[in-house]
XYZ file of C-alpha atoms in Angstrom:
554
model
C -5.214 6.425 39.298
C -1.430 5.550 39.781
C -1.395 3.551 36.720
C -2.992 6.361 34.601
C -0.499 8.912 36.147
C 2.320 6.507 35.337
C 1.392 6.385 31.721
C 1.075 10.209 31.490
C 4.397 10.694 33.017
C 5.980 8.208 30.667
C 4.264 9.870 27.598
C 5.539 13.270 28.739
C 9.163 11.902 29.342
C 9.038 10.239 25.647
C 7.804 13.501 24.121
C 10.742 15.426 25.859
C 13.338 12.850 24.732
C 11.938 13.145 21.118
C 12.021 16.913 21.169
C 15.653 16.940 22.311
C 16.688 14.587 19.563
C 14.495 16.353 16.932
C 16.631 19.031 15.665
C 20.079 17.642 15.772
C 19.050 14.281 14.074
C 16.780 16.009 11.488
C 19.616 18.667 10.510
C 22.196 15.850 10.364
C 20.047 13.628 8.078
C 19.557 16.618 5.751
C 23.306 17.099 5.705
C 23.799 13.438 4.808
C 21.556 13.395 1.877
C 22.725 16.852 0.593
C 26.444 16.374 0.765
C 28.570 15.978 -2.192
C 31.281 14.096 -0.224
C 31.662 10.487 -0.067
C 33.249 8.617 3.016
C 36.166 6.081 2.312
C 34.161 3.112 3.383
C 31.341 4.265 1.031
C 33.929 4.595 -1.857
C 34.785 0.976 -1.417
C 31.091 -0.011 -1.363
C 30.373 1.840 -4.562
C 33.403 0.193 -6.246
C 32.396 -3.269 -5.030
C 28.825 -3.002 -6.499
C 29.945 -1.093 -9.647
C 27.790 2.026 -8.960
C 28.714 5.599 -9.829
C 27.810 7.717 -6.836
C 27.693 10.994 -8.582
C 25.357 9.963 -11.450
C 21.903 11.613 -11.005
C 18.827 9.306 -11.751
C 15.445 10.130 -13.251
C 12.553 8.602 -11.331
C 12.238 5.559 -13.659
C 15.985 4.717 -13.135
C 15.685 5.253 -9.330
C 12.662 2.936 -9.250
C 14.497 0.257 -11.250
C 17.349 0.486 -8.722
C 14.928 0.066 -5.750
C 13.092 -2.917 -7.343
C 16.238 -4.695 -8.544
C 17.972 -4.272 -5.113
C 14.901 -5.503 -3.386
C 14.224 -8.381 -5.500
C 17.892 -9.607 -5.301
C 17.318 -9.246 -1.381
C 14.291 -11.354 -1.347
C 16.099 -14.215 -3.303
C 19.087 -14.101 -1.033
C 17.040 -14.370 2.089
C 14.833 -17.043 0.683
C 17.912 -19.139 -0.162
C 19.568 -18.491 3.131
C 16.481 -19.990 4.828
C 16.177 -22.927 2.531
C 19.807 -24.055 3.234
C 19.685 -23.278 7.202
C 20.147 -26.894 8.112
C 23.473 -26.980 6.351
C 24.782 -23.826 7.808
C 27.046 -23.502 10.965
C 25.294 -21.932 14.002
C 21.943 -23.292 12.885
C 21.384 -24.616 16.581
C 20.124 -27.919 15.085
C 17.128 -26.271 13.403
C 16.200 -27.723 10.021
C 15.721 -25.703 6.824
C 12.572 -23.402 6.392
C 9.736 -24.739 4.341
C 9.259 -23.064 0.922
C 6.107 -21.262 1.797
C 7.292 -19.798 5.009
C 10.820 -18.954 3.624
C 9.003 -16.915 0.887
C 6.773 -15.301 3.572
C 9.657 -14.375 5.765
C 11.795 -13.172 2.852
C 9.027 -10.873 1.647
C 8.431 -9.704 5.256
C 11.756 -8.620 6.149
C 12.704 -7.037 2.664
C 9.446 -5.121 2.504
C 10.106 -3.686 6.113
C 7.199 -5.689 7.339
C 8.736 -8.177 9.587
C 5.630 -10.196 10.017
C 6.586 -13.616 11.485
C 4.464 -16.779 11.111
C 7.288 -18.698 12.839
C 8.490 -19.003 16.471
C 11.643 -17.071 16.475
C 13.779 -18.992 18.975
C 12.535 -22.359 17.663
C 13.030 -21.823 13.925
C 15.989 -19.612 13.104
C 19.663 -20.085 13.885
C 22.292 -17.595 14.453
C 23.466 -17.172 10.744
C 19.928 -16.556 9.517
C 18.934 -14.244 12.382
C 22.191 -12.140 12.096
C 23.243 -12.544 8.583
C 19.849 -12.592 6.935
C 17.190 -10.968 9.083
C 19.169 -8.309 10.823
C 20.905 -7.202 7.560
C 17.367 -6.796 5.998
C 16.395 -4.724 8.961
C 19.044 -2.216 8.062
C 18.671 -2.290 4.218
C 14.899 -2.292 3.997
C 14.869 0.848 6.387
C 17.476 2.412 4.179
C 15.423 2.000 1.043
C 12.334 3.564 2.712
C 14.324 6.609 3.581
C 15.837 6.887 0.166
C 12.379 6.978 -1.402
C 11.186 9.539 0.883
C 14.297 11.760 0.230
C 13.726 11.352 -3.647
C 10.218 12.756 -3.118
C 11.557 15.573 -0.998
C 14.005 16.405 -3.826
C 10.917 16.352 -6.239
C 9.514 19.229 -4.132
C 12.823 20.989 -3.756
C 14.124 20.911 -7.425
C 12.857 22.437 -10.452
C 13.060 22.074 -14.248
C 14.828 18.664 -14.052
C 13.686 15.124 -13.637
C 16.758 14.039 -11.617
C 15.929 12.765 -8.057
C 19.541 11.987 -6.943
C 21.142 8.493 -6.806
C 19.488 5.479 -5.294
C 22.659 3.629 -4.501
C 24.336 6.741 -2.892
C 21.080 7.320 -0.790
C 20.973 3.643 0.160
C 24.523 3.477 1.253
C 24.493 6.763 3.156
C 21.574 5.815 4.990
C 22.901 2.600 6.004
C 26.401 3.776 6.952
C 25.864 7.257 8.198
C 22.533 6.973 9.931
C 21.285 3.575 10.794
C 24.579 1.902 11.843
C 25.688 4.677 14.248
C 22.329 4.933 15.920
C 22.098 1.134 16.208
C 25.377 0.826 17.806
C 24.575 3.304 20.492
C 21.238 1.848 21.153
C 22.480 -1.770 21.268
C 24.962 -0.715 24.029
C 22.163 1.085 26.045
C 19.950 -2.048 25.734
C 22.798 -4.265 26.816
C 23.189 -2.066 29.898
C 19.316 -2.535 30.465
C 19.908 -6.253 30.511
C 19.117 -7.179 26.965
C 21.182 -10.354 25.962
C 23.932 -10.278 23.262
C 25.639 -13.779 22.811
C 25.901 -16.609 20.457
C 25.026 -19.282 23.080
C 23.340 -22.550 22.250
C 20.194 -24.091 23.601
C 19.915 -24.527 27.425
C 17.367 -26.199 29.579
C 16.052 -24.199 32.418
C 13.677 -25.244 35.261
C 10.234 -23.744 35.665
C 8.676 -22.491 38.950
C 5.687 -24.796 38.186
C 7.876 -27.830 37.504
C 9.333 -29.361 34.307
C 11.981 -27.859 32.061
C 12.047 -25.332 29.101
C 14.587 -24.817 26.372
C 15.948 -21.331 25.762
C 18.699 -20.327 23.463
C 20.665 -16.961 23.325
C 21.645 -14.814 20.483
C 22.628 -11.419 19.286
C 19.419 -9.949 20.557
C 20.584 -6.344 21.535
C 22.059 -5.661 18.202
C 18.953 -6.796 16.355
C 16.656 -5.325 18.792
C 18.290 -1.873 18.117
C 17.798 -1.940 14.306
C 14.413 -3.545 14.790
C 13.017 -0.401 16.452
C 15.365 2.263 14.874
C 14.461 0.842 11.326
C 10.628 0.440 12.373
C 10.920 -3.243 11.533
C 9.539 -4.951 14.352
C 10.625 -8.608 14.020
C 11.369 -10.125 17.396
C 14.237 -12.444 17.907
C 11.963 -14.465 20.335
C 8.360 -15.274 19.425
C 6.948 -13.158 22.340
C 8.773 -10.185 20.682
C 9.299 -7.101 22.935
C 7.209 -8.765 25.848
C 10.101 -11.196 26.173
C 12.394 -10.244 29.091
C 15.515 -11.039 26.943
C 14.408 -8.501 24.444
C 12.767 -6.002 26.849
C 13.598 -6.446 30.373
C 12.272 -3.533 32.366
C 10.053 -0.324 32.306
C 13.151 1.764 31.140
C 14.117 -0.540 28.231
C 10.424 -0.433 27.151
C 10.271 3.280 26.999
C 13.623 3.412 25.299
C 12.333 0.990 22.476
C 9.293 3.234 22.014
C 11.651 6.282 21.700
C 13.824 4.317 19.101
C 10.804 3.449 16.823
C 9.578 7.007 16.851
C 13.142 8.699 16.506
C 13.705 8.756 12.789
C 10.107 9.213 11.495
C 9.505 12.219 13.588
C 13.018 13.694 12.867
C 12.598 13.360 9.145
C 10.041 16.075 9.171
C 12.933 18.398 10.156
C 14.930 16.973 7.329
C 12.124 17.667 4.910
C 11.773 21.242 6.078
C 15.420 21.812 5.903
C 15.817 20.277 2.369
C 12.806 22.290 1.088
C 14.203 25.558 2.525
C 11.154 26.050 4.927
C 11.339 24.698 8.336
C 7.734 25.764 9.014
C 6.529 23.378 6.465
C 8.290 20.628 8.393
C 6.783 21.674 11.624
C 3.271 21.658 9.805
C 3.779 17.882 9.046
C 5.167 17.261 12.442
C 2.160 18.890 14.159
C -0.118 16.685 11.858
C 1.754 13.516 12.896
C 1.920 14.435 16.658
C -1.686 15.317 16.743
C -2.847 11.880 15.480
C -0.381 10.031 17.644
C -1.273 11.778 20.907
C -5.050 11.559 20.235
C -4.703 7.844 19.609
C -2.838 7.221 22.636
C -5.436 9.098 24.780
C -8.245 7.159 23.041
C -6.335 3.807 23.832
C -6.046 4.735 27.451
C -9.607 5.471 27.653
C -10.684 2.135 26.118
C -8.217 0.097 28.319
C -8.430 1.867 31.598
C -12.338 2.793 31.535
C -13.675 -0.600 30.047
C -16.862 -1.530 31.704
C -17.227 -4.882 33.722
C -16.472 -6.082 37.339
C -13.405 -7.916 36.303
C -11.938 -4.805 34.562
C -13.008 -2.606 37.465
C -11.221 -4.827 40.074
C -7.917 -5.275 37.996
C -7.946 -1.493 37.431
C -8.392 -1.925 33.583
C -7.980 -4.400 30.767
C -4.948 -6.173 32.092
C -5.300 -9.465 30.218
C -2.421 -9.970 27.719
C -0.117 -7.170 29.166
C 3.112 -7.457 31.033
C 2.936 -6.379 34.770
C 6.325 -4.863 34.593
C 5.020 -2.501 31.913
C 1.444 -1.979 32.755
C -1.554 -0.744 30.923
C -0.310 2.819 30.375
C 3.059 1.938 28.788
C 1.494 -0.874 26.911
C -1.113 1.444 25.342
C 1.614 3.845 24.338
C 3.763 1.021 22.820
C 0.748 -0.659 20.902
C -0.277 2.729 19.324
C 3.251 3.715 18.582
C 3.959 0.610 16.775
C 0.804 0.471 14.707
C 1.134 4.094 13.755
C 4.530 3.464 12.538
C 5.388 0.426 10.273
C 7.237 -1.534 13.125
C 5.150 -4.389 14.244
C 7.117 -4.721 17.599
C 4.726 -5.652 20.465
C 5.105 -5.799 24.402
C 1.535 -6.947 24.840
C -1.058 -9.216 23.202
C -3.108 -7.160 20.777
C -5.750 -9.755 20.491
C -6.435 -9.249 24.259
C -7.085 -5.458 23.873
C -10.699 -4.405 24.292
C -12.871 -4.551 21.003
C -12.436 -0.792 20.570
C -8.755 -0.852 21.653
C -8.039 -3.514 18.856
C -9.973 -1.387 16.505
C -7.713 1.667 17.273
C -4.612 -0.489 16.437
C -6.179 -1.523 13.258
C -7.184 2.071 12.297
C -3.795 3.242 13.141
C -2.437 0.945 10.395
C -5.176 1.738 8.013
C -4.449 5.340 8.205
C -1.408 4.434 6.114
C 1.014 4.262 9.117
C 1.795 8.037 8.724
C 1.786 9.388 12.281
C 4.670 9.338 12.251
C 4.897 6.169 10.127
C 7.773 4.221 9.167
C 11.378 5.139 8.536
C 10.753 7.148 5.224
C 7.490 5.604 4.350
C 5.907 7.582 6.962
C 7.015 10.889 5.559
C 6.197 10.183 1.911
C 2.845 8.713 2.967
C 2.092 11.999 4.858
C 3.329 13.999 1.970
C 0.861 12.258 -0.371
C -1.909 13.012 1.933
C -0.693 16.730 1.971
C -1.149 16.703 -1.880
C -4.611 15.344 -1.600
C -5.405 17.950 1.065
C -4.286 20.764 -0.932
C -6.244 19.465 -3.882
C -9.395 19.266 -1.941
C -8.640 22.879 -0.594
C -8.252 24.005 -4.251
C -11.660 22.504 -5.231
C -13.391 24.306 -2.379
C -12.135 27.850 -3.438
C -11.948 27.161 -7.125
C -8.327 27.582 -7.445
C -5.546 25.417 -9.100
C -3.897 23.677 -5.941
C -0.232 24.398 -5.178
C 2.149 22.824 -2.728
C 5.585 24.064 -1.886
C 5.695 26.100 -5.082
C 4.419 23.158 -7.384
C 1.208 22.940 -9.180
C -0.908 19.987 -8.339
C -2.431 19.016 -11.633
C -4.147 16.007 -13.197
C -0.990 13.981 -13.428
C 0.128 14.569 -9.957
C -3.476 13.956 -8.313
C -3.659 10.701 -10.404
C -0.400 9.444 -8.912
C -1.462 10.449 -5.358
C -4.896 8.792 -5.888
C -3.373 5.537 -7.162
C -1.053 5.459 -4.048
C -3.825 5.794 -1.489
C -6.115 3.113 -3.257
C -3.587 0.530 -3.429
C -3.471 -0.544 0.162
C -7.205 -0.604 0.949
C -7.731 -2.718 -2.292
C -5.086 -5.305 -1.080
C -6.602 -5.439 2.480
C -10.235 -5.679 1.372
C -9.879 -8.015 -1.503
C -7.678 -10.697 0.317
C -9.696 -10.321 3.667
C -12.900 -11.177 1.707
C -11.188 -14.007 -0.188
C -9.940 -15.477 3.131
C -13.516 -15.332 4.811
C -15.108 -16.786 1.734
C -12.951 -19.849 1.335
C -13.441 -22.863 3.550
C -9.899 -23.426 4.765
C -8.613 -20.091 6.098
C -11.243 -19.632 8.723
C -10.228 -22.906 10.413
C -7.027 -21.106 11.437
C -9.032 -18.579 13.618
C -8.913 -19.174 17.228
C -12.080 -17.092 17.760
C -15.474 -16.757 15.692
C -17.669 -14.082 15.202
C -16.612 -10.493 15.079
C -13.319 -11.117 16.794
C -12.356 -13.909 14.330
C -13.160 -11.482 11.369
C -10.959 -8.848 13.011
C -8.009 -11.380 13.265
C -8.089 -11.846 9.499
C -8.716 -8.287 8.805
C -5.727 -7.327 11.101
C -3.515 -9.781 9.399
C -3.951 -8.536 5.857
C -3.978 -4.976 7.245
C -0.596 -5.490 8.952
C 0.827 -7.039 5.699
C -0.402 -4.631 3.183
C 0.622 -1.549 5.367
C 3.991 -3.387 6.244
C 3.502 -3.288 9.932
C 4.023 -6.889 11.059
C 2.189 -7.012 14.140
C -0.686 -9.452 14.612
C -3.740 -10.223 16.808
C -2.030 -13.613 17.435
C -5.348 -15.542 17.737
C -4.855 -16.556 14.021
C -2.604 -19.507 13.020
C -0.963 -17.836 9.979
C 1.620 -20.585 9.336
C -0.399 -22.268 6.577
C 0.415 -22.374 2.859
C -2.523 -20.051 2.162
C -1.580 -17.428 4.803
C 2.190 -17.613 4.084
C 1.727 -17.283 0.336
C -1.005 -14.506 0.324
C 0.259 -12.478 3.037
C 3.811 -12.575 1.428
C 2.257 -11.369 -1.768
C 0.340 -8.560 0.109
C 3.526 -7.471 1.852
C 5.451 -7.039 -1.483
C 2.706 -5.349 -3.349
C 1.863 -3.121 -0.421
C 5.448 -2.066 -0.150
C 6.650 -1.578 -3.743
C 3.570 -0.651 -5.740
C 3.116 2.626 -3.657
C 6.737 3.341 -4.329
C 6.078 3.439 -8.092
C 3.564 6.218 -7.650
C 5.723 8.069 -4.996
C 8.723 8.208 -7.493
C 6.468 8.990 -10.516
C 5.101 11.883 -8.462
C 8.620 12.915 -7.488
C 9.602 13.019 -11.104
C 6.636 15.036 -12.172
C 7.321 17.575 -9.484
C 10.933 17.972 -10.089
C 10.280 18.818 -13.725
C 8.030 21.737 -13.031
C 9.091 25.226 -12.575
C 8.400 26.974 -9.359
C 5.190 28.916 -9.135
C 5.352 32.139 -7.037
C 3.148 32.445 -4.030
C 0.236 35.066 -4.232
C -2.392 36.362 -2.031
C -4.659 33.297 -3.002
C -2.020 30.671 -2.353
C -2.970 28.264 0.481
C -0.576 28.755 3.451
C 0.308 25.208 4.198
C 2.653 26.084 7.137
C -0.210 27.318 9.120
C -2.365 25.518 11.758
C -5.476 25.766 9.390
C -3.726 23.455 7.042
C -2.714 20.968 9.677
C -6.446 20.803 10.804
C -7.509 20.226 7.139
C -4.783 17.561 6.702
C -5.810 15.706 9.796
C -9.395 15.780 8.709
C -8.516 14.643 5.090
C -6.642 11.732 6.673
C -9.436 10.459 9.008
C -12.234 11.135 6.539
C -10.466 9.150 3.547
C -9.632 6.324 5.809
C -12.940 6.227 7.610
C -14.914 6.208 4.339
C -12.580 3.343 3.046
C -12.441 1.063 6.049
C -15.583 1.897 8.028
C -17.656 -1.050 6.682
C -15.045 -3.576 7.687
C -14.395 -2.004 11.023
C -18.129 -1.996 11.592
C -18.184 -5.782 11.037
C -15.098 -6.531 13.312
C -13.809 -4.390 16.186
C -16.778 -1.880 16.229
C -19.289 -4.627 16.576
C -17.161 -6.556 19.265
C -16.664 -3.185 21.222
C -20.265 -2.190 21.204
C -21.532 -5.779 22.305
C -19.217 -5.685 25.256
């Protein structure tokens, strides 16, 4: 009972902290993306890259900026890893193999941060700080920029212009992510997270023998890893490692950081479209799903049947004793309902139904509250779908935020929600059908299938966490998961920006007595139902073969 109570108290403290930060951060981000003024350092950056910060872009030009910048980032990070052995501060590590370098470059640029390597045993200081940490900032800024472009599509009328990608990218990095990360890194250093550039040391073990450890700029990377919903750990154990996450307070602080911007962006959305109540409706939808999933995870992990579980007080395997079941459950749900991928416990050791909840959280599209930017634009796409369904039910042309949802808009939204499931299911089926990939599975049967399903779900949804019973460091998985991460990140952005451009060109439609009130609790319930039904219909057969079969058999 004490473990359950501890989890409840931590959840309440987390909600209180998020509530305190919600209004000031949300309003600040709205001012950042609505301001006409440029900081001096931003002007230097614009001059250096040759961008006109005041030039407006249509959706196609905005998309070209996103794709060109991201392609250049992939190439830079790939080359940096390939020459690591010749760089100073490499700690003696050799250059990364081509397939793994591609996988890692695709992973960090797509905000996935999937890692098929042992962090402290593969990457030197230059690659960690000059490559991976930099992409943690930039990939998060790209996600927020695309979300803001979609919000402008709802807020503007009779124009196809969505702002300037380069301006949004620079402002998101300089004015939002950098200041928050500096403060967060200082807090984490105070908690005991390391921050240095030390080399490799041999340390003794209690059981005898020696083990090698190296230091690193961990606190600074840990800060943006969570704030940017990235998730890549400096060490292979990720946020279960004491150098990254030393105690219960640092653990709760990390959860707070990864939820901070995604939740606050709903306030930014409401402020920019001129209706805070619309932002509250989206916030209520996200929060309802998030809290419900945490409660279900507690139920599966605390109340699982069996004498071993009853003696231990729950499913303690794979969980750090300094965090406990309650906090680990909050972390695992928060990280899989955002596009973070950071873990403080071994997801593969969750109960069958608990692992299924983590899978389903990603399969919802990571929209509760989702990643930095990607969560908001994913939820707005689902809101468009929900409004369309409501319009079909009453025989009325659907409208959302004063914009008609016609054939063109619903086609863009439908393409968006079909991309990720197609990637997950096609590549999972291919991996199971071919003879080589199953040899990488630590387990057979339903759990082994879940390992592969989890891997491609994590990659396509740009999450980055893993069941870890799967050896993904093979040419097949490095290549295919890398492809899935890139397609799962940038193909949806095509349809998000196309939808934004289509909405911005419309003239506003006045609300009438028949207009669906999308700021009311009724719409929140409709939106939650639409999300669960669409996801359930898409993924239920695959879930039935994996985590559901395992959970019902245990």
